[in-house]
C-alpha atoms as one frame of an Amber mdcrd trajectory, in Angstrom:
protein
  57.474 324.863 -41.608  56.780 321.613 -39.785  59.090 318.659 -40.317  57.469
 315.705 -42.036  57.244 312.280 -40.444  59.800 311.078 -43.004  62.207 313.859
 -41.977  61.773 313.006 -38.292  62.466 309.325 -38.936  65.528 310.142 -41.049
  66.879 312.488 -38.366  66.336 309.888 -35.606  68.173 307.277 -37.677  70.989
 309.749 -38.328  71.425 310.371 -34.593  71.402 306.615 -33.946  74.038 306.012
 -36.645  76.714 307.734 -34.510  77.213 304.760 -32.191  77.333 302.218 -34.984
  80.003 304.050 -36.960  82.240 304.816 -33.983  81.821 301.469 -32.239  82.571
 299.607 -35.479  85.621 301.805 -36.129  84.103 302.940 -39.442  85.667 306.392
 -39.205  86.019 306.562 -42.986  82.199 306.642 -43.220  81.684 309.748 -41.070
  80.502 311.680 -44.152  77.259 309.700 -43.707  76.872 311.346 -40.295  78.437
 314.814 -40.421  78.798 317.740 -42.781  82.399 318.275 -43.957  82.632 321.463
 -41.855  80.970 320.022 -38.732  81.751 321.648 -35.384  81.965 318.937 -32.709
  82.234 320.533 -29.278  83.796 318.198 -26.727  84.998 320.963 -24.418  83.364
 319.131 -21.486  86.026 316.451 -22.000  88.965 318.821 -22.410  89.208 318.490
 -26.194  87.704 321.846 -27.215  85.868 322.209 -30.508  86.826 319.860 -33.305
  86.168 321.367 -36.733  85.723 319.056 -39.703  85.490 315.306 -40.091  89.263
 314.845 -40.241  89.666 316.491 -36.825  87.073 314.100 -35.371  88.800 311.095
 -36.938  92.193 312.245 -35.617  90.818 312.765 -32.104  89.186 309.322 -32.067
  92.387 307.657 -33.247  94.462 309.612 -30.711  92.199 308.357 -27.893  92.777
 304.799 -29.053  91.917 302.303 -26.304  90.462 305.134 -24.176  87.459 305.332
 -26.544  84.180 303.872 -25.362  83.476 300.387 -26.697  79.750 301.154 -26.967
  77.802 304.348 -27.587  74.029 304.151 -27.037  71.687 306.999 -27.920  68.259
 307.455 -26.342  65.556 310.053 -25.803  65.837 311.688 -29.230  63.775 314.868
 -29.284  63.594 316.923 -32.457  62.653 320.261 -30.948  62.636 322.856 -33.699
  62.535 323.280 -37.415  65.017 326.144 -37.672  64.165 326.817 -41.317  66.556
 326.737 -44.248  66.669 322.938 -44.062  67.935 322.873 -40.467  66.531 321.327
 -37.285  67.560 321.195 -33.638  67.865 317.833 -31.878  68.514 316.826 -28.258
  69.364 313.292 -27.227  70.948 311.368 -24.394  73.978 309.153 -24.764  75.344
 306.308 -22.702  78.936 305.188 -23.128  80.338 301.877 -21.951  84.088 301.679
 -21.470  86.237 298.578 -21.938  86.532 298.128 -18.158  82.736 298.268 -17.721
  82.477 301.838 -16.426  79.581 303.810 -17.871  78.931 307.481 -18.431  76.085
 309.668 -19.575  76.017 312.703 -21.856  73.523 314.979 -23.525  73.917 315.796
 -27.200  72.774 319.156 -28.578  72.734 318.938 -32.365  71.900 321.095 -35.345
  71.176 318.926 -38.355  70.931 320.088 -41.954  69.212 318.644 -44.972  71.631
 318.004 -47.833  71.085 316.406 -51.240  72.393 313.120 -49.811  70.173 313.360
 -46.704  70.285 314.818 -43.203  73.708 315.422 -41.601  74.908 316.773 -38.243
  76.428 320.233 -38.737  77.004 321.046 -35.077  77.181 318.819 -32.008  77.842
 319.847 -28.435  78.461 317.022 -25.989  77.625 317.821 -22.376  78.846 315.462
 -19.657  76.271 314.391 -17.104  78.114 314.018 -13.802  75.793 315.601 -11.222
  72.261 314.402 -10.409  69.484 316.823 -11.373  72.111 318.924 -13.166  73.033
 320.391  -9.768  69.553 321.539  -8.744  69.268 321.191  -4.964  65.843 322.723
  -4.321  62.563 323.098  -6.132  62.186 326.242  -8.198  58.867 327.969  -7.614
């Protein structure tokens, strides 16, 4: 089944909501973003897999001033309708730290349609630290 234009717009807005909620410190509103049993994989940052909204809230609060002050999402690509009310989404993220340093990540998400709307059920955050993802020669 193909996702409707309305579904695609709702999913793109959902992915964009991440930065607003975290940057505003609205951690009590994460149910608007994630399923209750979300798996949030931040292994690339040494934090492993966080399971559930409370684990994400606790990790954000534990980071405190080490959190980014701004999260920006770009390049949202909804790649597959996985069926059963699920879709796969890739996007890029830029984080700005309090001291002005910036970093880039890729998000790999599985989103699910719930009665209250689309929610992220699984997110893997991949750090982008090496140009071309380490490719040093053309593949032929």
